Amino acid sequence: MTNLEQHLTRQMAFSRATYGPGERRKGVCDHIRKEIEKEILKDGVDAAEAATEFVDLVLLSLDGLWRALEASGVEWERIPYVATQMITAKQGRNEQRVWPDWRTMSADKAIEHDRTVPEVIS
């Protein structure tokens, strides 16, 4: 099994050397938009091709995450650990939220949690 912290350390080094330093928030978001519009939602893209493009979104999101953490003052060496902890914590919060029955929802629209239910922070 691949360790996410090890992957992030590798990706961060490649990304900084290839794309440069700094937050680059607008650039990362622009690239994400292009991947979605021109690669994932493009007519004729099958599920296997879409899966490959979703990997690009994961990598771009991780790129944006480490850059935002660095810009917020997290030390370079701690970014992979902090990012992994944030991902794990967010998954936990999502699991605690109240969600509608997916069978009653459109497959073409986002399924969002019930915002009228107070969140329990654990």
XYZ file of N, CA and C in Angstrom:
366
model
N 0.847 -1.175 0.000
C 0.000 0.000 0.000
C 0.899 1.247 0.000
N 0.545 2.203 -0.824
C 1.300 3.448 -0.890
C 0.930 4.339 0.281
N 1.936 4.946 0.863
C 1.749 5.853 1.977
C 1.475 7.252 1.419
N 0.367 7.871 1.815
C 0.001 9.185 1.289
C 1.038 10.246 1.647
N 1.591 10.190 2.839
C 2.612 11.173 3.216
C 3.846 11.053 2.317
N 4.245 9.828 2.004
C 5.381 9.633 1.107
C 5.063 10.155 -0.287
N 3.846 9.873 -0.754
C 3.446 10.379 -2.068
C 3.488 11.904 -2.094
N 2.939 12.541 -1.060
C 2.919 14.002 -1.019
C 4.328 14.592 -1.007
N 5.236 13.980 -0.277
C 6.617 14.448 -0.256
C 7.192 14.418 -1.670
N 6.961 13.327 -2.383
C 7.428 13.188 -3.767
C 6.757 14.210 -4.682
N 5.436 14.313 -4.580
C 4.696 15.234 -5.443
C 5.111 16.676 -5.184
N 5.286 17.046 -3.931
C 5.663 18.420 -3.596
C 7.004 18.792 -4.219
N 7.968 17.889 -4.151
C 9.285 18.160 -4.722
C 9.191 18.325 -6.236
N 8.458 17.427 -6.895
C 8.274 17.518 -8.349
C 7.547 18.806 -8.723
N 6.471 19.084 -8.021
C 5.625 20.225 -8.342
C 6.360 21.552 -8.184
N 7.077 21.686 -7.086
C 7.819 22.931 -6.860
C 8.884 23.122 -7.935
N 9.594 22.036 -8.287
C 10.649 22.123 -9.303
C 10.074 22.381 -10.694
N 8.896 21.833 -10.962
C 8.301 21.923 -12.295
C 7.440 23.159 -12.491
N 6.623 23.499 -11.495
C 5.657 24.588 -11.616
C 6.025 25.820 -10.808
N 7.072 25.696 -9.991
C 7.521 26.832 -9.215
C 6.875 26.902 -7.845
N 7.378 27.813 -7.019
C 6.865 27.969 -5.664
C 5.617 28.843 -5.633
N 5.071 29.000 -4.457
C 3.939 29.908 -4.264
C 2.617 29.191 -4.269
N 1.608 29.906 -3.836
C 0.282 29.302 -3.696
C -0.342 28.938 -5.037
N -0.239 29.802 -6.034
C -0.760 29.515 -7.383
C -2.228 29.076 -7.381
N -3.014 29.619 -6.458
C -4.407 29.186 -6.295
C -5.210 29.308 -7.585
N -5.120 30.466 -8.228
C -5.906 30.661 -9.454
C -5.436 29.738 -10.571
N -4.140 29.529 -10.663
C -3.608 28.637 -11.695
C -4.035 27.195 -11.481
N -3.989 26.736 -10.237
C -4.413 25.370 -9.932
C -5.905 25.213 -10.234
N -6.706 26.179 -9.828
C -8.157 26.110 -10.076
C -8.470 26.178 -11.567
N -7.723 26.982 -12.301
C -7.905 27.051 -13.753
C -7.638 25.691 -14.386
N -6.584 25.030 -13.943
C -6.251 23.711 -14.475
C -7.337 22.696 -14.118
N -7.853 22.762 -12.895
C -8.930 21.860 -12.486
C -10.166 22.071 -13.366
N -10.530 23.333 -13.585
C -11.686 23.633 -14.451
C -11.501 23.047 -15.847
N -10.300 23.218 -16.400
C -10.026 22.693 -17.748
C -10.103 21.176 -17.783
N -9.580 20.518 -16.763
C -9.662 19.055 -16.709
C -11.120 18.598 -16.694
N -11.935 19.261 -15.888
C -13.347 18.872 -15.796
C -14.067 19.125 -17.121
N -13.950 20.339 -17.625
C -14.698 20.719 -18.820
C -14.208 20.024 -20.086
N -12.891 19.929 -20.264
C -12.339 19.447 -21.535
C -11.948 17.980 -21.542
N -11.856 17.367 -20.376
C -11.418 15.983 -20.321
C -12.464 15.032 -19.718
N -13.126 15.441 -18.654
C -14.058 14.536 -17.977
C -15.462 14.626 -18.556
N -15.952 15.861 -18.779
C -17.328 16.036 -19.261
C -17.441 16.107 -20.785
N -16.329 15.975 -21.465
C -16.323 16.022 -22.928
C -17.124 14.847 -23.485
N -17.918 15.112 -24.508
C -18.698 14.048 -25.144
C -17.775 12.923 -25.619
N -18.225 11.681 -25.409
C -17.489 10.531 -25.900
C -16.460 9.961 -24.940
N -16.258 10.601 -23.788
C -15.289 10.089 -22.815
C -15.931 8.914 -22.077
N -15.270 7.753 -22.142
C -15.824 6.590 -21.443
C -15.348 6.574 -19.988
N -15.863 5.632 -19.228
C -15.566 5.577 -17.793
C -14.080 5.381 -17.517
N -13.397 4.573 -18.321
C -11.964 4.339 -18.104
C -11.163 5.618 -18.333
N -11.509 6.359 -19.380
C -10.836 7.640 -19.635
C -11.146 8.636 -18.525
N -12.391 8.665 -18.088
C -12.783 9.567 -17.006
C -11.994 9.255 -15.741
N -11.792 7.965 -15.456
C -11.032 7.583 -14.263
C -9.624 8.163 -14.314
N -8.990 8.079 -15.479
C -7.642 8.638 -15.642
C -7.643 10.138 -15.404
N -8.652 10.820 -15.887
C -8.732 12.268 -15.710
C -9.054 12.644 -14.261
N -9.832 11.808 -13.583
C -10.087 12.066 -12.163
C -8.795 11.972 -11.348
N -7.867 11.117 -11.771
C -6.562 11.067 -11.110
C -5.877 12.425 -11.230
N -5.983 13.046 -12.408
C -5.417 14.389 -12.570
C -6.031 15.361 -11.562
N -7.337 15.261 -11.335
C -7.989 16.139 -10.356
C -7.461 15.900 -8.948
N -7.237 14.645 -8.605
C -6.681 14.333 -7.281
C -5.310 14.987 -7.136
N -4.458 14.806 -8.137
C -3.110 15.378 -8.067
C -3.152 16.902 -8.019
N -4.029 17.498 -8.815
C -4.153 18.958 -8.791
C -4.676 19.443 -7.437
N -5.626 18.715 -6.869
C -6.153 19.095 -5.552
C -5.080 18.985 -4.479
N -4.285 17.926 -4.532
C -3.188 17.796 -3.569
C -2.160 18.899 -3.770
N -1.930 19.282 -5.017
C -1.011 20.381 -5.298
C -1.524 21.670 -4.664
N -2.809 21.942 -4.863
C -3.399 23.126 -4.248
C -3.358 23.067 -2.734
N -3.563 21.875 -2.171
C -3.548 21.707 -0.721
C -2.175 22.004 -0.138
N -1.125 21.395 -0.689
C 0.197 21.641 -0.093
C 0.610 23.095 -0.254
N 0.254 23.693 -1.386
C 0.617 25.096 -1.607
C -0.115 26.015 -0.625
N -1.391 25.734 -0.367
C -2.158 26.543 0.587
C -1.613 26.362 2.003
N -1.231 25.148 2.347
C -0.656 24.918 3.671
C 0.662 25.664 3.832
N 1.494 25.616 2.814
C 2.766 26.341 2.893
C 2.510 27.842 3.004
N 1.572 28.364 2.205
C 1.254 29.794 2.239
C 0.676 30.204 3.597
N 0.031 29.251 4.283
C -0.551 29.571 5.588
C 0.467 29.448 6.718
N 1.694 29.058 6.383
C 2.752 29.040 7.387
C 3.173 27.672 7.893
N 2.598 26.599 7.356
C 3.019 25.267 7.781
C 4.416 25.005 7.220
N 5.289 24.497 8.061
C 6.659 24.208 7.639
C 6.668 23.115 6.575
N 7.539 23.284 5.585
C 7.646 22.380 4.432
C 7.659 20.908 4.856
N 8.479 20.571 5.839
C 8.640 19.177 6.251
C 7.380 18.610 6.901
N 6.528 19.479 7.445
C 5.315 19.023 8.136
C 4.090 18.961 7.225
N 4.189 19.529 6.032
C 3.025 19.597 5.144
C 2.428 18.222 4.845
N 3.202 17.194 4.484
C 2.567 15.892 4.200
C 1.775 15.346 5.390
N 2.314 15.489 6.595
C 1.607 15.019 7.788
C 0.333 15.829 8.015
N 0.446 17.134 7.973
C -0.714 18.005 8.215
C -1.795 17.745 7.167
N -1.401 17.636 5.905
C -2.368 17.388 4.829
C -3.097 16.068 5.051
N -2.364 15.039 5.405
C -2.971 13.726 5.638
C -3.937 13.773 6.813
N -3.568 14.478 7.860
C -4.458 14.622 9.012
C -5.728 15.377 8.629
N -5.584 16.403 7.808
C -6.749 17.176 7.371
C -7.696 16.325 6.530
N -7.141 15.522 5.641
C -7.958 14.646 4.782
C -8.720 13.642 5.653
N -8.028 13.032 6.600
C -8.656 12.053 7.494
C -9.744 12.698 8.341
N -9.470 13.891 8.870
C -10.464 14.584 9.698
C -11.695 14.962 8.884
N -11.488 15.421 7.668
C -12.623 15.816 6.821
C -13.490 14.602 6.486
N -12.853 13.463 6.204
C -13.624 12.245 5.939
C -14.464 11.887 7.158
N -13.878 12.013 8.336
C -14.620 11.737 9.566
C -15.815 12.651 9.741
N -15.621 13.955 9.437
C -16.748 14.905 9.536
C -17.836 14.535 8.531
N -17.445 14.174 7.327
C -18.446 13.795 6.326
C -19.234 12.567 6.759
N -18.557 11.626 7.411
C -19.240 10.418 7.876
C -20.223 10.708 9.003
N -20.024 11.798 9.732
C -20.912 12.160 10.845
C -22.107 13.001 10.392
N -22.063 13.508 9.196
C -23.143 14.371 8.698
C -24.364 13.554 8.290
N -25.481 14.245 8.187
C -26.730 13.622 7.729
C -26.840 13.866 6.230
N -27.015 12.779 5.492
C -27.087 12.844 4.030
C -28.438 12.331 3.550
N -28.957 12.879 2.456
C -30.209 12.358 1.909
C -29.989 10.974 1.297
N -31.058 10.244 1.119
C -30.989 8.934 0.475
C -30.578 9.145 -0.985
N -29.452 8.614 -1.366
C -28.921 8.813 -2.715
C -29.879 8.316 -3.790
N -30.735 7.352 -3.439
C -31.683 6.814 -4.428
C -32.753 7.823 -4.826
N -32.915 8.867 -3.997
C -33.931 9.887 -4.293
C -33.322 11.105 -4.982
N -32.032 11.043 -5.258
C -31.316 12.205 -5.795
C -30.941 11.983 -7.265
N -30.839 13.079 -7.997
C -30.411 13.019 -9.387
C -28.935 12.664 -9.460
N -28.592 11.790 -10.372
C -27.181 11.445 -10.592
C -26.427 12.591 -11.264
N -27.156 13.580 -11.760
C -26.542 14.713 -12.458
C -26.352 15.933 -11.563
N -26.681 15.821 -10.292
C -26.554 16.945 -9.361
C -25.761 16.511 -8.127
N -25.137 17.471 -7.497
C -24.391 17.183 -6.269
C -25.345 16.713 -5.170
N -24.872 15.766 -4.372
C -25.608 15.353 -3.181
C -24.943 16.059 -2.011
N -25.698 16.928 -1.363
C -25.139 17.716 -0.261
C -25.745 17.277 1.058
N -24.964 17.442 2.115
C -25.450 17.059 3.440
C -26.524 18.040 3.907
N -27.301 17.599 4.882
C -28.377 18.406 5.447
C -27.767 19.492 6.333
N -27.850 20.730 5.897
C -27.237 21.848 6.633
C -28.121 22.340 7.788
N -29.329 21.796 7.903
C -30.194 22.198 9.016
C -29.908 21.383 10.275
N -29.144 20.283 10.129
C -28.799 19.437 11.259
C -27.490 19.954 11.847
N -27.484 20.280 13.154
C -26.227 20.766 13.758
C -25.152 19.682 13.674
N -23.938 20.130 13.386
C -22.833 19.183 13.275
C -22.261 18.885 14.656
N -21.921 17.639 14.862
C -21.286 17.209 16.096
C -19.789 17.163 15.823
N -19.044 17.930 16.570
C -17.588 17.960 16.381
C -16.983 17.001 17.390
N -16.234 16.050 16.855
C -15.591 15.069 17.756
C -14.097 15.116 17.635
